[in-house]
PDB file of C-alpha atoms in Angstrom:
ATOM      1  CA  MET A   1    -145.893 123.495 -98.952  1.00  0.00           C
ATOM      2  CA  LYS A   2    -142.814 121.388 -99.460  1.00  0.00           C
ATOM      3  CA  LYS A   3    -144.688 119.061-101.826  1.00  0.00           C
ATOM      4  CA  SER A   4    -146.105 122.047-103.717  1.00  0.00           C
ATOM      5  CA  CYS A   5    -142.624 123.505-104.179  1.00  0.00           C
ATOM      6  CA  GLU A   6    -141.329 120.171-105.428  1.00  0.00           C
ATOM      7  CA  ALA A   7    -144.242 119.870-107.894  1.00  0.00           C
ATOM      8  CA  VAL A   8    -143.544 123.357-109.260  1.00  0.00           C
ATOM      9  CA  LYS A   9    -139.867 122.454-109.690  1.00  0.00           C
ATOM     10  CA  ARG A  10    -140.776 119.254-111.568  1.00  0.00           C
ATOM     11  CA  ILE A  11    -143.059 121.161-113.923  1.00  0.00           C
ATOM     12  CA  THR A  12    -141.035 124.359-114.460  1.00  0.00           C
ATOM     13  CA  GLY A  13    -137.493 123.287-113.657  1.00  0.00           C
ATOM     14  CA  LYS A  14    -137.288 126.136-111.126  1.00  0.00           C
ATOM     15  CA  TYR A  15    -137.649 125.870-107.375  1.00  0.00           C
ATOM     16  CA  PRO A  16    -140.167 128.526-106.293  1.00  0.00           C
ATOM     17  CA  GLU A  17    -139.683 131.067-103.547  1.00  0.00           C
ATOM     18  CA  LYS A  18    -141.395 129.724-100.415  1.00  0.00           C
ATOM     19  CA  VAL A  19    -143.460 132.461 -98.763  1.00  0.00           C
ATOM     20  CA  CYS A  20    -146.386 132.748 -96.384  1.00  0.00           C
ATOM     21  CA  ASP A  21    -149.979 132.176 -97.363  1.00  0.00           C
ATOM     22  CA  PRO A  22    -151.543 135.454 -98.609  1.00  0.00           C
ATOM     23  CA  THR A  23    -154.085 135.223 -95.778  1.00  0.00           C
ATOM     24  CA  PHE A  24    -151.282 136.278 -93.415  1.00  0.00           C
ATOM     25  CA  LEU A  25    -150.780 139.474 -95.396  1.00  0.00           C
ATOM     26  CA  LEU A  26    -154.274 140.769 -94.697  1.00  0.00           C
ATOM     27  CA  ASP A  27    -155.181 142.902 -91.736  1.00  0.00           C
ATOM     28  CA  THR A  28    -157.835 140.814 -89.995  1.00  0.00           C
ATOM     29  CA  GLU A  29    -159.754 143.961 -89.060  1.00  0.00           C
ATOM     30  CA  ALA A  30    -160.202 144.754 -92.748  1.00  0.00           C
ATOM     31  CA  TYR A  31    -162.259 141.623 -93.389  1.00  0.00           C
ATOM     32  CA  THR A  32    -163.956 140.963 -90.066  1.00  0.00           C
ATOM     33  CA  GLU A  33    -167.579 141.705 -89.399  1.00  0.00           C
ATOM     34  CA  PRO A  34    -169.269 140.945 -86.081  1.00  0.00           C
ATOM     35  CA  TYR A  35    -171.165 137.693 -85.707  1.00  0.00           C
ATOM     36  CA  GLU A  36    -174.142 138.142 -83.416  1.00  0.00           C
ATOM     37  CA  ASP A  37    -175.198 134.945 -81.676  1.00  0.00           C
ATOM     38  CA  ILE A  38    -176.722 134.635 -78.211  1.00  0.00           C
ATOM     39  CA  TYR A  39    -175.312 131.115 -77.646  1.00  0.00           C
ATOM     40  CA  LEU A  40    -171.762 132.289 -78.331  1.00  0.00           C
ATOM     41  CA  LYS A  41    -172.216 135.342 -76.111  1.00  0.00           C
ATOM     42  CA  GLU A  42    -173.540 133.269 -73.213  1.00  0.00           C
ATOM     43  CA  ASN A  43    -171.041 130.399 -73.408  1.00  0.00           C
ATOM     44  CA  ARG A  44    -167.278 130.027 -73.301  1.00  0.00           C
ATOM     45  CA  TYR A  45    -166.190 127.681 -76.050  1.00  0.00           C
ATOM     46  CA  ILE A  46    -163.522 125.767 -77.893  1.00  0.00           C
ATOM     47  CA  LEU A  47    -163.831 126.327 -81.614  1.00  0.00           C
ATOM     48  CA  VAL A  48    -163.133 123.243 -83.694  1.00  0.00           C
ATOM     49  CA  TYR A  49    -162.456 123.448 -87.400  1.00  0.00           C
ATOM     50  CA  PHE A  50    -162.212 120.073 -89.115  1.00  0.00           C
ATOM     51  CA  TYR A  51    -163.589 118.671 -92.323  1.00  0.00           C
ATOM     52  CA  ASN A  52    -166.444 116.370 -91.341  1.00  0.00           C
ATOM     53  CA  GLY A  53    -165.184 112.806 -91.100  1.00  0.00           C
ATOM     54  CA  SER A  54    -161.518 113.831 -90.993  1.00  0.00           C
ATOM     55  CA  ILE A  55    -160.927 112.864 -87.369  1.00  0.00           C
ATOM     56  CA  SER A  56    -161.655 109.694 -85.456  1.00  0.00           C
ATOM     57  CA  VAL A  57    -164.413 109.100 -82.937  1.00  0.00           C
ATOM     58  CA  GLU A  58    -161.695 108.822 -80.273  1.00  0.00           C
ATOM     59  CA  ILE A  59    -160.354 112.322 -81.017  1.00  0.00           C
ATOM     60  CA  LYS A  60    -163.864 113.789 -80.971  1.00  0.00           C
ATOM     61  CA  LYS A  61    -164.508 112.110 -77.614  1.00  0.00           C
ATOM     62  CA  LYS A  62    -161.257 113.452 -76.120  1.00  0.00           C
ATOM     63  CA  ILE A  63    -161.989 116.993 -77.305  1.00  0.00           C
ATOM     64  CA  ARG A  64    -165.491 116.880 -75.808  1.00  0.00           C
ATOM     65  CA  GLU A  65    -164.222 115.411 -72.511  1.00  0.00           C
ATOM     66  CA  TYR A  66    -161.540 118.085 -72.219  1.00  0.00           C
ATOM     67  CA  ALA A  67    -163.950 120.919 -73.063  1.00  0.00           C
ATOM     68  CA  HIS A  68    -166.658 119.777 -70.681  1.00  0.00           C
ATOM     69  CA  ALA A  69    -164.157 119.235 -67.862  1.00  0.00           C
ATOM     70  CA  LYS A  70    -163.168 122.901 -68.336  1.00  0.00           C
ATOM     71  CA  GLY A  71    -166.792 124.071 -68.469  1.00  0.00           C
ATOM     72  CA  LEU A  72    -166.514 124.896 -72.175  1.00  0.00           C
ATOM     73  CA  LYS A  73    -168.822 124.150 -75.077  1.00  0.00           C
ATOM     74  CA  VAL A  74    -167.525 122.653 -78.316  1.00  0.00           C
ATOM     75  CA  VAL A  75    -168.515 124.807 -81.290  1.00  0.00           C
ATOM     76  CA  SER A  76    -167.938 124.259 -84.984  1.00  0.00           C
ATOM     77  CA  ALA A  77    -168.166 127.119 -87.452  1.00  0.00           C
ATOM     78  CA  ALA A  78    -168.453 127.055 -91.220  1.00  0.00           C
ATOM     79  CA  LEU A  79    -167.581 123.344 -91.433  1.00  0.00           C
ATOM     80  CA  TYR A  80    -170.411 121.327 -89.891  1.00  0.00           C
ATOM     81  CA  ASN A  81    -169.405 118.752 -87.271  1.00  0.00           C
ATOM     82  CA  ASP A  82    -172.382 116.868 -85.832  1.00  0.00           C
ATOM     83  CA  TRP A  83    -170.495 115.864 -82.663  1.00  0.00           C
ATOM     84  CA  CYS A  84    -170.209 119.458 -81.415  1.00  0.00           C
ATOM     85  CA  ASP A  85    -172.490 121.107 -78.868  1.00  0.00           C
ATOM     86  CA  TYR A  86    -173.337 123.884 -81.288  1.00  0.00           C
ATOM     87  CA  HIS A  87    -172.775 124.751 -84.928  1.00  0.00           C
ATOM     88  CA  VAL A  88    -172.493 128.189 -86.459  1.00  0.00           C
ATOM     89  CA  THR A  89    -173.270 128.938 -90.084  1.00  0.00           C
ATOM     90  CA  CYS A  90    -171.524 132.165 -90.958  1.00  0.00           C
ATOM     91  CA  ARG A  91    -170.230 134.252 -93.820  1.00  0.00           C
ATOM     92  CA  PRO A  92    -166.468 134.157 -94.451  1.00  0.00           C
ATOM     93  CA  THR A  93    -166.202 137.720 -93.146  1.00  0.00           C
ATOM     94  CA  GLN A  94    -167.768 136.648 -89.831  1.00  0.00           C
ATOM     95  CA  TYR A  95    -165.587 133.603 -89.235  1.00  0.00           C
ATOM     96  CA  ASN A  96    -162.699 135.654 -87.868  1.00  0.00           C
ATOM     97  CA  ASP A  97    -164.950 137.153 -85.178  1.00  0.00           C
ATOM     98  CA  ILE A  98    -165.951 133.656 -84.037  1.00  0.00           C
ATOM     99  CA  VAL A  99    -162.279 132.613 -83.842  1.00  0.00           C
ATOM    100  CA  ARG A 100    -161.396 135.786 -81.946  1.00  0.00           C
ATOM    101  CA  ARG A 101    -163.998 135.125 -79.238  1.00  0.00           C
ATOM    102  CA  ALA A 102    -163.118 131.441 -78.715  1.00  0.00           C
ATOM    103  CA  GLU A 103    -161.217 130.425 -75.592  1.00  0.00           C
ATOM    104  CA  TYR A 104    -159.209 127.937 -77.652  1.00  0.00           C
ATOM    105  CA  VAL A 105    -159.079 126.594 -81.194  1.00  0.00           C
ATOM    106  CA  ILE A 106    -158.536 122.951 -82.128  1.00  0.00           C
ATOM    107  CA  THR A 107    -158.067 122.332 -85.828  1.00  0.00           C
ATOM    108  CA  GLY A 108    -156.420 120.153 -88.411  1.00  0.00           C
ATOM    109  CA  THR A 109    -156.878 122.412 -91.415  1.00  0.00           C
ATOM    110  CA  PHE A 110    -154.448 124.840 -92.973  1.00  0.00           C
ATOM    111  CA  HIS A 111    -156.669 127.899 -92.688  1.00  0.00           C
ATOM    112  CA  GLY A 112    -157.919 126.894 -89.244  1.00  0.00           C
ATOM    113  CA  ASN A 113    -154.297 127.188 -88.119  1.00  0.00           C
ATOM    114  CA  VAL A 114    -153.785 130.444 -90.035  1.00  0.00           C
ATOM    115  CA  PHE A 115    -156.752 132.076 -88.293  1.00  0.00           C
ATOM    116  CA  ALA A 116    -155.679 130.766 -84.878  1.00  0.00           C
ATOM    117  CA  ILE A 117    -152.204 132.227 -85.379  1.00  0.00           C
ATOM    118  CA  GLN A 118    -153.497 135.541 -86.729  1.00  0.00           C
ATOM    119  CA  ASN A 119    -155.814 135.937 -83.773  1.00  0.00           C
ATOM    120  CA  ARG A 120    -153.149 134.949 -81.262  1.00  0.00           C
ATOM    121  CA  LYS A 121    -155.271 132.131 -79.910  1.00  0.00           C
ATOM    122  CA  ARG A 122    -154.137 129.277 -77.762  1.00  0.00           C
ATOM    123  CA  PHE A 123    -154.611 126.362 -80.099  1.00  0.00           C
ATOM    124  CA  ILE A 124    -153.951 122.727 -80.837  1.00  0.00           C
ATOM    125  CA  THR A 125    -153.346 121.390 -84.281  1.00  0.00           C
ATOM    126  CA  ILE A 126    -153.875 117.808 -85.291  1.00  0.00           C
ATOM    127  CA  PRO A 127    -152.149 117.994 -88.668  1.00  0.00           C
ATOM    128  CA  LEU A 128    -154.294 116.317 -91.292  1.00  0.00           C
ATOM    129  CA  SER A 129    -151.792 117.000 -94.042  1.00  0.00           C
ATOM    130  CA  GLU A 130    -148.118 117.642 -94.628  1.00  0.00           C
ATOM    131  CA  LYS A 131    -149.064 121.198 -95.637  1.00  0.00           C
ATOM    132  CA  VAL A 132    -150.447 121.851 -92.144  1.00  0.00           C
ATOM    133  CA  ARG A 133    -147.385 120.353 -90.464  1.00  0.00           C
ATOM    134  CA  ASP A 134    -145.103 122.466 -92.709  1.00  0.00           C
ATOM    135  CA  LEU A 135    -147.011 125.625 -91.770  1.00  0.00           C
ATOM    136  CA  ILE A 136    -146.702 124.936 -88.055  1.00  0.00           C
ATOM    137  CA  CYS A 137    -143.014 124.016 -88.301  1.00  0.00           C
ATOM    138  CA  ASN A 138    -142.299 127.068 -90.484  1.00  0.00           C
ATOM    139  CA  PHE A 139    -143.410 129.275 -87.578  1.00  0.00           C
ATOM    140  CA  GLY A 140    -141.635 127.160 -84.963  1.00  0.00           C
ATOM    141  CA  LEU A 141    -144.934 126.157 -83.361  1.00  0.00           C
ATOM    142  CA  GLN A 142    -144.341 122.408 -83.117  1.00  0.00           C
ATOM    143  CA  ASP A 143    -145.405 122.527 -79.470  1.00  0.00           C
ATOM    144  CA  ARG A 144    -149.004 123.076 -80.718  1.00  0.00           C
ATOM    145  CA  ILE A 145    -149.083 119.676 -82.426  1.00  0.00           C
ATOM    146  CA  LEU A 146    -151.147 116.962 -80.765  1.00  0.00           C
ATOM    147  CA  GLU A 147    -149.913 113.638 -82.007  1.00  0.00           C
ATOM    148  CA  LEU A 148    -152.529 110.946 -82.474  1.00  0.00           C
ATOM    149  CA  ASP A 149    -150.712 108.536 -80.166  1.00  0.00           C
ATOM    150  CA  ASP A 150    -151.055 110.932 -77.201  1.00  0.00           C
ATOM    151  CA  LEU A 151    -154.637 112.117 -76.892  1.00  0.00           C
ATOM    152  CA  SER A 152    -154.815 112.455 -73.123  1.00  0.00           C
ATOM    153  CA  GLY A 153    -156.533 115.378 -71.454  1.00  0.00           C
ATOM    154  CA  GLU A 154    -153.244 116.118 -69.686  1.00  0.00           C
ATOM    155  CA  THR A 155    -151.482 116.525 -73.030  1.00  0.00           C
ATOM    156  CA  MET A 156    -154.255 118.757 -74.368  1.00  0.00           C
ATOM    157  CA  GLU A 157    -154.056 120.893 -71.250  1.00  0.00           C
ATOM    158  CA  ALA A 158    -150.265 121.108 -71.426  1.00  0.00           C
ATOM    159  CA  ILE A 159    -150.454 122.320 -75.023  1.00  0.00           C
ATOM    160  CA  LEU A 160    -153.275 124.812 -74.451  1.00  0.00           C
ATOM    161  CA  GLU A 161    -152.337 126.191 -71.044  1.00  0.00           C
ATOM    162  CA  HIS A 162    -148.583 126.531 -71.396  1.00  0.00           C
ATOM    163  CA  GLN A 163    -148.167 128.243 -74.736  1.00  0.00           C
ATOM    164  CA  ASN A 164    -145.968 131.256 -75.170  1.00  0.00           C
ATOM    165  CA  MET A 165    -146.196 132.310 -78.786  1.00  0.00           C
ATOM    166  CA  ASP A 166    -143.580 134.759 -79.969  1.00  0.00           C
ATOM    167  CA  TYR A 167    -145.902 137.043 -81.938  1.00  0.00           C
ATOM    168  CA  GLU A 168    -143.107 139.500 -82.683  1.00  0.00           C
ATOM    169  CA  LYS A 169    -141.156 136.742 -84.427  1.00  0.00           C
ATOM    170  CA  ILE A 170    -144.256 135.618 -86.333  1.00  0.00           C
ATOM    171  CA  GLY A 171    -145.054 139.198 -87.359  1.00  0.00           C
ATOM    172  CA  LYS A 172    -141.466 139.766 -88.487  1.00  0.00           C
ATOM    173  CA  LYS A 173    -141.548 136.589 -90.597  1.00  0.00           C
ATOM    174  CA  ASN A 174    -144.817 137.678 -92.214  1.00  0.00           C
ATOM    175  CA  SER A 175    -143.375 141.124 -92.912  1.00  0.00           C
ATOM    176  CA  GLU A 176    -140.285 139.598 -94.536  1.00  0.00           C
ATOM    177  CA  ASP A 177    -142.501 137.301 -96.618  1.00  0.00           C
ATOM    178  CA  ALA A 178    -144.649 140.268 -97.685  1.00  0.00           C
ATOM    179  CA  THR A 179    -141.511 142.015 -98.960  1.00  0.00           C
ATOM    180  CA  VAL A 180    -140.510 138.897-100.917  1.00  0.00           C
ATOM    181  CA  ILE A 181    -144.025 138.500-102.346  1.00  0.00           C
ATOM    182  CA  SER A 182    -144.066 142.163-103.379  1.00  0.00           C
ATOM    183  CA  GLY A 183    -140.722 141.727-105.163  1.00  0.00           C
ATOM    184  CA  ILE A 184    -141.930 138.582-106.950  1.00  0.00           C
ATOM    185  CA  PHE A 185    -145.122 140.350-108.010  1.00  0.00           C
ATOM    186  CA  LYS A 186    -143.204 143.373-109.355  1.00  0.00           C
ATOM    187  CA  LYS A 187    -140.829 141.084-111.236  1.00  0.00           C
ATOM    188  CA  CYS A 188    -143.731 139.173-112.800  1.00  0.00           C
ATOM    189  CA  ILE A 189    -145.468 142.412-113.831  1.00  0.00           C
ATOM    190  CA  GLY A 190    -142.205 143.650-115.328  1.00  0.00           C
ATOM    191  CA  GLU A 191    -141.912 140.481-117.425  1.00  0.00           C
ATOM    192  CA  LEU A 192    -145.367 140.933-118.971  1.00  0.00           C
TER     193      LEU A 192
END
């Protein structure tokens, strides 16, 4: 986000208002349809959401070891990851239901983090970009970050098991951002 703001300033000469991703402004119930899958109903799972090839073999191994030690399956949805126990192909409107039913989420993508936050999941992020790190820091969720130099099962457990997300604070921030976005939109419409 920081880089995007700087790029806009270079191009326009104006520093843009930094607000939340529009995905946060949607009521998840409004775009969620049930995903019916016997495997997901019969198994507890960690949902992983990574672009294929974006994480190392070592990270994949650590995620699988942690999950299996906890009696959990490793499931990927939407983005295929051949190292997972199971893969789900779903429509965008079904993805939220799969996130909602997961025990935990481990992701490195921007929207993987957005959906984990929206669904109040215990999650780990392995930031694959500055944009992801900015998102997490913007919400004060740095304790969800798993740094690549500390991939132990103990660290994963500490992050997943000892999280206390302040959802009121997150909701308030989103509400404030929605007000700002609304004002920007009205101003832009008025200038047309």
